[in-house]
């Protein structure tokens, strides 16, 4: 198709390499070539492990109404005056134990960047330079707002926004989408935006999970007696108010069990990272692994299907706190199965989801 034909089909198209609209006056601001964007979004990361960096990050995270939905007049004084006077020290210590010192950043940031690079390579191979791929964080940097604006400046008039949470939850998927739409509310020219739905039952995602389990079991000195699928928890009230997260986690575990061809007793579902006084969905991972040890289970494995990338909740909480709970209760061997991270089969699953969601755009 010639440039003239393209202009007739898409009026106002920028001339290739010119930065100028086809029929624009000489003083019209430059307009970049039209592109489609794919923006991967994850939870977030502090910029460093010192007190003030941790405080800024935690304040942003814990001030999110999707995360803690108590009235501000009640929650903010407690958060700012009490919780954030102490918690940054504890959280900073946890992050220091897993920090990527070579690149001076959290593992979540390193892994998300690696995932983005591989997704970009896969899309470039299939679609050429028509697609711009980038990543952002809901909390911390790079911020959702800054990356969306950068992508628009690169010519992305259509953007696929992909929260990297297999199971939908209000405090994860919903708040990531909220932040993207907040940016759109401030733009004079809004790009068209699509959001990727939960992929908790996508066959390629389940297949990658199953592969990671098989590989870990094959490499273990002995076969674990139980696999614990540990998901980040949410208040039970969320479930009763219609959040589908708990049900989607249960289905992911069932599908994983079926893909592995295992019996019901070989895999259990549990939930971690309880915060605050109210009742959360359970059982709690830290307590359940101790109970497995007391029942005589000597070797267990833990996998984290809700996390697309290893982070403080997996590398520190599971591989240290939860492991210690199991061993102190009489367990002998603990196998942590890493998140899918930038495994080739995981990237293939993400690419499959992205190509499907880009239908009609590319």
mmCIF file with all atom_site columns, N, CA, C and O in Angstrom, residues 97-147:
data_model
loop_
_atom_site.group_PDB
_atom_site.id
_atom_site.type_symbol
_atom_site.label_atom_id
_atom_site.label_alt_id
_atom_site.label_comp_id
_atom_site.label_asym_id
_atom_site.label_entity_id
_atom_site.label_seq_id
_atom_site.pdbx_PDB_ins_code
_atom_site.Cartn_x
_atom_site.Cartn_y
_atom_site.Cartn_z
_atom_site.occupancy
_atom_site.B_iso_or_equiv
_atom_site.pdbx_formal_charge
_atom_site.auth_seq_id
_atom_site.auth_comp_id
_atom_site.auth_asym_id
_atom_site.auth_atom_id
_atom_site.pdbx_PDB_model_num
ATOM 1   N N  . UNK A 1 97  ? 17.918 -8.162  52.375 1.00 0.00 ? 97  UNK A N  1
ATOM 2   C CA . UNK A 1 97  ? 18.271 -9.569  52.302 1.00 0.00 ? 97  UNK A CA 1
ATOM 3   C C  . UNK A 1 97  ? 18.137 -10.162 50.914 1.00 0.00 ? 97  UNK A C  1
ATOM 4   O O  . UNK A 1 97  ? 18.723 -11.212 50.624 1.00 0.00 ? 97  UNK A O  1
ATOM 5   N N  . UNK A 1 98  ? 17.369 -9.511  50.040 1.00 0.00 ? 98  UNK A N  1
ATOM 6   C CA . UNK A 1 98  ? 17.150 -10.045 48.687 1.00 0.00 ? 98  UNK A CA 1
ATOM 7   C C  . UNK A 1 98  ? 17.596 -9.077  47.606 1.00 0.00 ? 98  UNK A C  1
ATOM 8   O O  . UNK A 1 98  ? 17.476 -9.372  46.417 1.00 0.00 ? 98  UNK A O  1
ATOM 9   N N  . UNK A 1 99  ? 18.126 -7.929  47.962 1.00 0.00 ? 99  UNK A N  1
ATOM 10  C CA . UNK A 1 99  ? 18.419 -6.839  47.023 1.00 0.00 ? 99  UNK A CA 1
ATOM 11  C C  . UNK A 1 99  ? 19.412 -7.279  45.953 1.00 0.00 ? 99  UNK A C  1
ATOM 12  O O  . UNK A 1 99  ? 20.354 -8.016  46.231 1.00 0.00 ? 99  UNK A O  1
ATOM 13  N N  . UNK A 1 100 ? 19.186 -6.841  44.734 1.00 0.00 ? 100 UNK A N  1
ATOM 14  C CA . UNK A 1 100 ? 20.130 -7.060  43.642 1.00 0.00 ? 100 UNK A CA 1
ATOM 15  C C  . UNK A 1 100 ? 21.204 -5.981  43.751 1.00 0.00 ? 100 UNK A C  1
ATOM 16  O O  . UNK A 1 100 ? 21.063 -4.879  43.207 1.00 0.00 ? 100 UNK A O  1
ATOM 17  N N  . UNK A 1 101 ? 22.282 -6.278  44.465 1.00 0.00 ? 101 UNK A N  1
ATOM 18  C CA . UNK A 1 101 ? 23.308 -5.273  44.727 1.00 0.00 ? 101 UNK A CA 1
ATOM 19  C C  . UNK A 1 101 ? 24.106 -4.928  43.473 1.00 0.00 ? 101 UNK A C  1
ATOM 20  O O  . UNK A 1 101 ? 24.595 -3.800  43.343 1.00 0.00 ? 101 UNK A O  1
ATOM 21  N N  . UNK A 1 102 ? 24.199 -5.861  42.560 1.00 0.00 ? 102 UNK A N  1
ATOM 22  C CA . UNK A 1 102 ? 24.951 -5.590  41.331 1.00 0.00 ? 102 UNK A CA 1
ATOM 23  C C  . UNK A 1 102 ? 24.319 -4.468  40.523 1.00 0.00 ? 102 UNK A C  1
ATOM 24  O O  . UNK A 1 102 ? 25.012 -3.608  39.970 1.00 0.00 ? 102 UNK A O  1
ATOM 25  N N  . UNK A 1 103 ? 22.983 -4.463  40.468 1.00 0.00 ? 103 UNK A N  1
ATOM 26  C CA . UNK A 1 103 ? 22.275 -3.426  39.722 1.00 0.00 ? 103 UNK A CA 1
ATOM 27  C C  . UNK A 1 103 ? 21.627 -2.397  40.639 1.00 0.00 ? 103 UNK A C  1
ATOM 28  O O  . UNK A 1 103 ? 20.960 -1.469  40.164 1.00 0.00 ? 103 UNK A O  1
ATOM 29  N N  . UNK A 1 104 ? 21.801 -2.578  41.951 1.00 0.00 ? 104 UNK A N  1
ATOM 30  C CA . UNK A 1 104 ? 21.249 -1.677  42.964 1.00 0.00 ? 104 UNK A CA 1
ATOM 31  C C  . UNK A 1 104 ? 19.755 -1.459  42.770 1.00 0.00 ? 104 UNK A C  1
ATOM 32  O O  . UNK A 1 104 ? 19.268 -0.327  42.637 1.00 0.00 ? 104 UNK A O  1
ATOM 33  N N  . UNK A 1 105 ? 19.021 -2.565  42.775 1.00 0.00 ? 105 UNK A N  1
ATOM 34  C CA . UNK A 1 105 ? 17.576 -2.506  42.612 1.00 0.00 ? 105 UNK A CA 1
ATOM 35  C C  . UNK A 1 105 ? 16.957 -3.789  43.156 1.00 0.00 ? 105 UNK A C  1
ATOM 36  O O  . UNK A 1 105 ? 17.650 -4.780  43.426 1.00 0.00 ? 105 UNK A O  1
ATOM 37  N N  . UNK A 1 106 ? 15.654 -3.776  43.305 1.00 0.00 ? 106 UNK A N  1
ATOM 38  C CA . UNK A 1 106 ? 14.965 -4.963  43.802 1.00 0.00 ? 106 UNK A CA 1
ATOM 39  C C  . UNK A 1 106 ? 14.897 -6.034  42.722 1.00 0.00 ? 106 UNK A C  1
ATOM 40  O O  . UNK A 1 106 ? 14.892 -5.717  41.522 1.00 0.00 ? 106 UNK A O  1
ATOM 41  N N  . UNK A 1 107 ? 14.820 -7.311  43.106 1.00 0.00 ? 107 UNK A N  1
ATOM 42  C CA . UNK A 1 107 ? 14.679 -8.380  42.104 1.00 0.00 ? 107 UNK A CA 1
ATOM 43  C C  . UNK A 1 107 ? 13.444 -8.205  41.233 1.00 0.00 ? 107 UNK A C  1
ATOM 44  O O  . UNK A 1 107 ? 13.481 -8.541  40.043 1.00 0.00 ? 107 UNK A O  1
ATOM 45  N N  . UNK A 1 108 ? 12.373 -7.688  41.790 1.00 0.00 ? 108 UNK A N  1
ATOM 46  C CA . UNK A 1 108 ? 11.158 -7.487  41.002 1.00 0.00 ? 108 UNK A CA 1
ATOM 47  C C  . UNK A 1 108 ? 11.417 -6.557  39.822 1.00 0.00 ? 108 UNK A C  1
ATOM 48  O O  . UNK A 1 108 ? 10.949 -6.804  38.700 1.00 0.00 ? 108 UNK A O  1
ATOM 49  N N  . UNK A 1 109 ? 12.178 -5.501  40.049 1.00 0.00 ? 109 UNK A N  1
ATOM 50  C CA . UNK A 1 109 ? 12.496 -4.569  38.972 1.00 0.00 ? 109 UNK A CA 1
ATOM 51  C C  . UNK A 1 109 ? 13.381 -5.235  37.922 1.00 0.00 ? 109 UNK A C  1
ATOM 52  O O  . UNK A 1 109 ? 13.144 -5.108  36.711 1.00 0.00 ? 109 UNK A O  1
ATOM 53  N N  . UNK A 1 110 ? 14.380 -5.975  38.372 1.00 0.00 ? 110 UNK A N  1
ATOM 54  C CA . UNK A 1 110 ? 15.279 -6.670  37.444 1.00 0.00 ? 110 UNK A CA 1
ATOM 55  C C  . UNK A 1 110 ? 14.502 -7.656  36.575 1.00 0.00 ? 110 UNK A C  1
ATOM 56  O O  . UNK A 1 110 ? 14.650 -7.684  35.347 1.00 0.00 ? 110 UNK A O  1
ATOM 57  N N  . UNK A 1 111 ? 13.672 -8.478  37.225 1.00 0.00 ? 111 UNK A N  1
ATOM 58  C CA . UNK A 1 111 ? 12.944 -9.525  36.499 1.00 0.00 ? 111 UNK A CA 1
ATOM 59  C C  . UNK A 1 111 ? 11.918 -8.924  35.545 1.00 0.00 ? 111 UNK A C  1
ATOM 60  O O  . UNK A 1 111 ? 11.774 -9.382  34.399 1.00 0.00 ? 111 UNK A O  1
ATOM 61  N N  . UNK A 1 112 ? 11.195 -7.888  35.996 1.00 0.00 ? 112 UNK A N  1
ATOM 62  C CA . UNK A 1 112 ? 10.189 -7.278  35.125 1.00 0.00 ? 112 UNK A CA 1
ATOM 63  C C  . UNK A 1 112 ? 10.838 -6.672  33.889 1.00 0.00 ? 112 UNK A C  1
ATOM 64  O O  . UNK A 1 112 ? 10.294 -6.746  32.777 1.00 0.00 ? 112 UNK A O  1
ATOM 65  N N  . UNK A 1 113 ? 12.010 -6.066  34.059 1.00 0.00 ? 113 UNK A N  1
ATOM 66  C CA . UNK A 1 113 ? 12.738 -5.529  32.911 1.00 0.00 ? 113 UNK A CA 1
ATOM 67  C C  . UNK A 1 113 ? 13.125 -6.655  31.948 1.00 0.00 ? 113 UNK A C  1
ATOM 68  O O  . UNK A 1 113 ? 13.006 -6.519  30.721 1.00 0.00 ? 113 UNK A O  1
ATOM 69  N N  . UNK A 1 114 ? 13.595 -7.786  32.494 1.00 0.00 ? 114 UNK A N  1
ATOM 70  C CA . UNK A 1 114 ? 13.969 -8.918  31.648 1.00 0.00 ? 114 UNK A CA 1
ATOM 71  C C  . UNK A 1 114 ? 12.755 -9.489  30.915 1.00 0.00 ? 114 UNK A C  1
ATOM 72  O O  . UNK A 1 114 ? 12.840 -9.847  29.732 1.00 0.00 ? 114 UNK A O  1
ATOM 73  N N  . UNK A 1 115 ? 11.623 -9.573  31.614 1.00 0.00 ? 115 UNK A N  1
ATOM 74  C CA . UNK A 1 115 ? 10.399 -10.036 30.961 1.00 0.00 ? 115 UNK A CA 1
ATOM 75  C C  . UNK A 1 115 ? 10.004 -9.113  29.817 1.00 0.00 ? 115 UNK A C  1
ATOM 76  O O  . UNK A 1 115 ? 9.645  -9.574  28.723 1.00 0.00 ? 115 UNK A O  1
ATOM 77  N N  . UNK A 1 116 ? 10.088 -7.824  30.067 1.00 0.00 ? 116 UNK A N  1
ATOM 78  C CA . UNK A 1 116 ? 9.708  -6.838  29.051 1.00 0.00 ? 116 UNK A CA 1
ATOM 79  C C  . UNK A 1 116 ? 10.596 -6.942  27.823 1.00 0.00 ? 116 UNK A C  1
ATOM 80  O O  . UNK A 1 116 ? 10.120 -6.883  26.673 1.00 0.00 ? 116 UNK A O  1
ATOM 81  N N  . UNK A 1 117 ? 11.896 -7.108  28.042 1.00 0.00 ? 117 UNK A N  1
ATOM 82  C CA . UNK A 1 117 ? 12.825 -7.240  26.924 1.00 0.00 ? 117 UNK A CA 1
ATOM 83  C C  . UNK A 1 117 ? 12.476 -8.458  26.075 1.00 0.00 ? 117 UNK A C  1
ATOM 84  O O  . UNK A 1 117 ? 12.457 -8.375  24.834 1.00 0.00 ? 117 UNK A O  1
ATOM 85  N N  . UNK A 1 118 ? 12.190 -9.585  26.722 1.00 0.00 ? 118 UNK A N  1
ATOM 86  C CA . UNK A 1 118 ? 11.881 -10.804 25.964 1.00 0.00 ? 118 UNK A CA 1
ATOM 87  C C  . UNK A 1 118 ? 10.535 -10.699 25.255 1.00 0.00 ? 118 UNK A C  1
ATOM 88  O O  . UNK A 1 118 ? 10.375 -11.191 24.119 1.00 0.00 ? 118 UNK A O  1
ATOM 89  N N  . UNK A 1 119 ? 9.550  -10.085 25.894 1.00 0.00 ? 119 UNK A N  1
ATOM 90  C CA . UNK A 1 119 ? 8.257  -9.875  25.231 1.00 0.00 ? 119 UNK A CA 1
ATOM 91  C C  . UNK A 1 119 ? 8.445  -8.964  24.021 1.00 0.00 ? 119 UNK A C  1
ATOM 92  O O  . UNK A 1 119 ? 7.884  -9.209  22.947 1.00 0.00 ? 119 UNK A O  1
ATOM 93  N N  . UNK A 1 120 ? 9.243  -7.904  24.189 1.00 0.00 ? 120 UNK A N  1
ATOM 94  C CA . UNK A 1 120 ? 9.492  -6.986  23.078 1.00 0.00 ? 120 UNK A CA 1
ATOM 95  C C  . UNK A 1 120 ? 10.163 -7.706  21.920 1.00 0.00 ? 120 UNK A C  1
ATOM 96  O O  . UNK A 1 120 ? 9.815  -7.486  20.746 1.00 0.00 ? 120 UNK A O  1
ATOM 97  N N  . UNK A 1 121 ? 11.121 -8.577  22.214 1.00 0.00 ? 121 UNK A N  1
ATOM 98  C CA . UNK A 1 121 ? 11.796 -9.331  21.164 1.00 0.00 ? 121 UNK A CA 1
ATOM 99  C C  . UNK A 1 121 ? 10.814 -10.226 20.429 1.00 0.00 ? 121 UNK A C  1
ATOM 100 O O  . UNK A 1 121 ? 10.842 -10.332 19.200 1.00 0.00 ? 121 UNK A O  1
ATOM 101 N N  . UNK A 1 122 ? 9.930  -10.889 21.191 1.00 0.00 ? 122 UNK A N  1
ATOM 102 C CA . UNK A 1 122 ? 8.953  -11.773 20.565 1.00 0.00 ? 122 UNK A CA 1
ATOM 103 C C  . UNK A 1 122 ? 7.967  -11.029 19.693 1.00 0.00 ? 122 UNK A C  1
ATOM 104 O O  . UNK A 1 122 ? 7.621  -11.482 18.584 1.00 0.00 ? 122 UNK A O  1
ATOM 105 N N  . UNK A 1 123 ? 7.497  -9.870  20.158 1.00 0.00 ? 123 UNK A N  1
ATOM 106 C CA . UNK A 1 123 ? 6.546  -9.089  19.368 1.00 0.00 ? 123 UNK A CA 1
ATOM 107 C C  . UNK A 1 123 ? 7.224  -8.451  18.160 1.00 0.00 ? 123 UNK A C  1
ATOM 108 O O  . UNK A 1 123 ? 6.627  -8.333  17.087 1.00 0.00 ? 123 UNK A O  1
ATOM 109 N N  . UNK A 1 124 ? 8.472  -8.035  18.328 1.00 0.00 ? 124 UNK A N  1
ATOM 110 C CA . UNK A 1 124 ? 9.194  -7.438  17.196 1.00 0.00 ? 124 UNK A CA 1
ATOM 111 C C  . UNK A 1 124 ? 9.405  -8.473  16.092 1.00 0.00 ? 124 UNK A C  1
ATOM 112 O O  . UNK A 1 124 ? 9.292  -8.165  14.900 1.00 0.00 ? 124 UNK A O  1
ATOM 113 N N  . UNK A 1 125 ? 9.681  -9.691  16.488 1.00 0.00 ? 125 UNK A N  1
ATOM 114 C CA . UNK A 1 125 ? 9.867  -10.759 15.501 1.00 0.00 ? 125 UNK A CA 1
ATOM 115 C C  . UNK A 1 125 ? 8.591  -10.999 14.706 1.00 0.00 ? 125 UNK A C  1
ATOM 116 O O  . UNK A 1 125 ? 8.632  -11.280 13.504 1.00 0.00 ? 125 UNK A O  1
ATOM 117 N N  . UNK A 1 126 ? 7.440  -10.885 15.394 1.00 0.00 ? 126 UNK A N  1
ATOM 118 C CA . UNK A 1 126 ? 6.165  -11.159 14.736 1.00 0.00 ? 126 UNK A CA 1
ATOM 119 C C  . UNK A 1 126 ? 5.575  -9.935  14.041 1.00 0.00 ? 126 UNK A C  1
ATOM 120 O O  . UNK A 1 126 ? 4.956  -10.058 12.981 1.00 0.00 ? 126 UNK A O  1
ATOM 121 N N  . UNK A 1 127 ? 5.771  -8.739  14.630 1.00 0.00 ? 127 UNK A N  1
ATOM 122 C CA . UNK A 1 127 ? 5.053  -7.562  14.154 1.00 0.00 ? 127 UNK A CA 1
ATOM 123 C C  . UNK A 1 127 ? 5.947  -6.412  13.727 1.00 0.00 ? 127 UNK A C  1
ATOM 124 O O  . UNK A 1 127 ? 5.456  -5.359  13.321 1.00 0.00 ? 127 UNK A O  1
ATOM 125 N N  . UNK A 1 128 ? 7.250  -6.574  13.849 1.00 0.00 ? 128 UNK A N  1
ATOM 126 C CA . UNK A 1 128 ? 8.158  -5.504  13.471 1.00 0.00 ? 128 UNK A CA 1
ATOM 127 C C  . UNK A 1 128 ? 8.125  -4.353  14.468 1.00 0.00 ? 128 UNK A C  1
ATOM 128 O O  . UNK A 1 128 ? 7.794  -4.537  15.639 1.00 0.00 ? 128 UNK A O  1
ATOM 129 N N  . UNK A 1 129 ? 8.438  -3.155  13.971 1.00 0.00 ? 129 UNK A N  1
ATOM 130 C CA . UNK A 1 129 ? 8.554  -2.006  14.867 1.00 0.00 ? 129 UNK A CA 1
ATOM 131 C C  . UNK A 1 129 ? 7.243  -1.251  15.038 1.00 0.00 ? 129 UNK A C  1
ATOM 132 O O  . UNK A 1 129 ? 7.220  -0.110  15.487 1.00 0.00 ? 129 UNK A O  1
ATOM 133 N N  . UNK A 1 130 ? 6.137  -1.883  14.671 1.00 0.00 ? 130 UNK A N  1
ATOM 134 C CA . UNK A 1 130 ? 4.830  -1.236  14.856 1.00 0.00 ? 130 UNK A CA 1
ATOM 135 C C  . UNK A 1 130 ? 4.409  -1.204  16.309 1.00 0.00 ? 130 UNK A C  1
ATOM 136 O O  . UNK A 1 130 ? 3.513  -0.452  16.687 1.00 0.00 ? 130 UNK A O  1
ATOM 137 N N  . UNK A 1 131 ? 5.030  -2.044  17.158 1.00 0.00 ? 131 UNK A N  1
ATOM 138 C CA . UNK A 1 131 ? 4.620  -2.174  18.549 1.00 0.00 ? 131 UNK A CA 1
ATOM 139 C C  . UNK A 1 131 ? 5.738  -1.698  19.470 1.00 0.00 ? 131 UNK A C  1
ATOM 140 O O  . UNK A 1 131 ? 6.897  -2.090  19.311 1.00 0.00 ? 131 UNK A O  1
ATOM 141 N N  . UNK A 1 132 ? 5.379  -0.851  20.429 1.00 0.00 ? 132 UNK A N  1
ATOM 142 C CA . UNK A 1 132 ? 6.289  -0.381  21.470 1.00 0.00 ? 132 UNK A CA 1
ATOM 143 C C  . UNK A 1 132 ? 5.954  -1.126  22.753 1.00 0.00 ? 132 UNK A C  1
ATOM 144 O O  . UNK A 1 132 ? 4.791  -1.167  23.167 1.00 0.00 ? 132 UNK A O  1
ATOM 145 N N  . UNK A 1 133 ? 6.955  -1.728  23.395 1.00 0.00 ? 133 UNK A N  1
ATOM 146 C CA . UNK A 1 133 ? 6.730  -2.497  24.629 1.00 0.00 ? 133 UNK A CA 1
ATOM 147 C C  . UNK A 1 133 ? 7.493  -1.828  25.757 1.00 0.00 ? 133 UNK A C  1
ATOM 148 O O  . UNK A 1 133 ? 8.659  -1.474  25.621 1.00 0.00 ? 133 UNK A O  1
ATOM 149 N N  . UNK A 1 134 ? 6.831  -1.661  26.897 1.00 0.00 ? 134 UNK A N  1
ATOM 150 C CA . UNK A 1 134 ? 7.470  -1.039  28.056 1.00 0.00 ? 134 UNK A CA 1
ATOM 151 C C  . UNK A 1 134 ? 6.852  -1.627  29.312 1.00 0.00 ? 134 UNK A C  1
ATOM 152 O O  . UNK A 1 134 ? 5.933  -2.462  29.244 1.00 0.00 ? 134 UNK A O  1
ATOM 153 N N  . UNK A 1 135 ? 7.359  -1.206  30.483 1.00 0.00 ? 135 UNK A N  1
ATOM 154 C CA . UNK A 1 135 ? 6.790  -1.685  31.748 1.00 0.00 ? 135 UNK A CA 1
ATOM 155 C C  . UNK A 1 135 ? 6.689  -0.533  32.730 1.00 0.00 ? 135 UNK A C  1
ATOM 156 O O  . UNK A 1 135 ? 7.382  0.489   32.605 1.00 0.00 ? 135 UNK A O  1
ATOM 157 N N  . UNK A 1 136 ? 5.823  -0.702  33.718 1.00 0.00 ? 136 UNK A N  1
ATOM 158 C CA . UNK A 1 136 ? 5.642  0.304   34.756 1.00 0.00 ? 136 UNK A CA 1
ATOM 159 C C  . UNK A 1 136 ? 5.313  -0.386  36.065 1.00 0.00 ? 136 UNK A C  1
ATOM 160 O O  . UNK A 1 136 ? 5.043  -1.592  36.118 1.00 0.00 ? 136 UNK A O  1
ATOM 161 N N  . UNK A 1 137 ? 5.330  0.396   37.143 1.00 0.00 ? 137 UNK A N  1
ATOM 162 C CA . UNK A 1 137 ? 4.987  -0.086  38.469 1.00 0.00 ? 137 UNK A CA 1
ATOM 163 C C  . UNK A 1 137 ? 3.807  0.724   39.017 1.00 0.00 ? 137 UNK A C  1
ATOM 164 O O  . UNK A 1 137 ? 3.729  1.936   38.799 1.00 0.00 ? 137 UNK A O  1
ATOM 165 N N  . UNK A 1 138 ? 2.923  0.049   39.712 1.00 0.00 ? 138 UNK A N  1
ATOM 166 C CA . UNK A 1 138 ? 1.805  0.762   40.343 1.00 0.00 ? 138 UNK A CA 1
ATOM 167 C C  . UNK A 1 138 ? 2.301  1.690   41.441 1.00 0.00 ? 138 UNK A C  1
ATOM 168 O O  . UNK A 1 138 ? 1.779  2.803   41.619 1.00 0.00 ? 138 UNK A O  1
ATOM 169 N N  . UNK A 1 139 ? 3.291  1.237   42.203 1.00 0.00 ? 139 UNK A N  1
ATOM 170 C CA . UNK A 1 139 ? 3.880  2.055   43.262 1.00 0.00 ? 139 UNK A CA 1
ATOM 171 C C  . UNK A 1 139 ? 5.375  2.163   43.009 1.00 0.00 ? 139 UNK A C  1
ATOM 172 O O  . UNK A 1 139 ? 6.022  1.179   42.664 1.00 0.00 ? 139 UNK A O  1
ATOM 173 N N  . UNK A 1 140 ? 5.935  3.340   43.219 1.00 0.00 ? 140 UNK A N  1
ATOM 174 C CA . UNK A 1 140 ? 7.356  3.509   42.967 1.00 0.00 ? 140 UNK A CA 1
ATOM 175 C C  . UNK A 1 140 ? 7.632  3.795   41.503 1.00 0.00 ? 140 UNK A C  1
ATOM 176 O O  . UNK A 1 140 ? 6.772  4.282   40.770 1.00 0.00 ? 140 UNK A O  1
ATOM 177 N N  . UNK A 1 141 ? 8.833  3.475   41.067 1.00 0.00 ? 141 UNK A N  1
ATOM 178 C CA . UNK A 1 141 ? 9.299  3.814   39.716 1.00 0.00 ? 141 UNK A CA 1
ATOM 179 C C  . UNK A 1 141 ? 9.702  2.576   38.926 1.00 0.00 ? 141 UNK A C  1
ATOM 180 O O  . UNK A 1 141 ? 10.156 1.604   39.516 1.00 0.00 ? 141 UNK A O  1
ATOM 181 N N  . UNK A 1 142 ? 9.543  2.620   37.594 1.00 0.00 ? 142 UNK A N  1
ATOM 182 C CA . UNK A 1 142 ? 8.957  3.700   36.797 1.00 0.00 ? 142 UNK A CA 1
ATOM 183 C C  . UNK A 1 142 ? 7.439  3.767   36.965 1.00 0.00 ? 142 UNK A C  1
ATOM 184 O O  . UNK A 1 142 ? 6.765  2.727   36.913 1.00 0.00 ? 142 UNK A O  1
ATOM 185 N N  . UNK A 1 143 ? 6.925  4.946   37.184 1.00 0.00 ? 143 UNK A N  1
ATOM 186 C CA . UNK A 1 143 ? 5.505  5.102   37.485 1.00 0.00 ? 143 UNK A CA 1
ATOM 187 C C  . UNK A 1 143 ? 4.645  4.860   36.252 1.00 0.00 ? 143 UNK A C  1
ATOM 188 O O  . UNK A 1 143 ? 5.086  5.050   35.115 1.00 0.00 ? 143 UNK A O  1
ATOM 189 N N  . UNK A 1 144 ? 3.400  4.473   36.503 1.00 0.00 ? 144 UNK A N  1
ATOM 190 C CA . UNK A 1 144 ? 2.445  4.264   35.417 1.00 0.00 ? 144 UNK A CA 1
ATOM 191 C C  . UNK A 1 144 ? 2.269  5.542   34.609 1.00 0.00 ? 144 UNK A C  1
ATOM 192 O O  . UNK A 1 144 ? 2.255  5.527   33.366 1.00 0.00 ? 144 UNK A O  1
ATOM 193 N N  . UNK A 1 145 ? 2.145  6.665   35.294 1.00 0.00 ? 145 UNK A N  1
ATOM 194 C CA . UNK A 1 145 ? 1.918  7.942   34.621 1.00 0.00 ? 145 UNK A CA 1
ATOM 195 C C  . UNK A 1 145 ? 3.075  8.292   33.691 1.00 0.00 ? 145 UNK A C  1
ATOM 196 O O  . UNK A 1 145 ? 2.865  8.656   32.529 1.00 0.00 ? 145 UNK A O  1
ATOM 197 N N  . UNK A 1 146 ? 4.299  8.166   34.182 1.00 0.00 ? 146 UNK A N  1
ATOM 198 C CA . UNK A 1 146 ? 5.457  8.571   33.367 1.00 0.00 ? 146 UNK A CA 1
ATOM 199 C C  . UNK A 1 146 ? 5.610  7.694   32.134 1.00 0.00 ? 146 UNK A C  1
ATOM 200 O O  . UNK A 1 146 ? 5.950  8.181   31.048 1.00 0.00 ? 146 UNK A O  1
ATOM 201 N N  . UNK A 1 147 ? 5.347  6.403   32.271 1.00 0.00 ? 147 UNK A N  1
ATOM 202 C CA . UNK A 1 147 ? 5.544  5.503   31.130 1.00 0.00 ? 147 UNK A CA 1
ATOM 203 C C  . UNK A 1 147 ? 4.425  5.671   30.108 1.00 0.00 ? 147 UNK A C  1
ATOM 204 O O  . UNK A 1 147 ? 4.666  5.657   28.895 1.00 0.00 ? 147 UNK A O  1
#
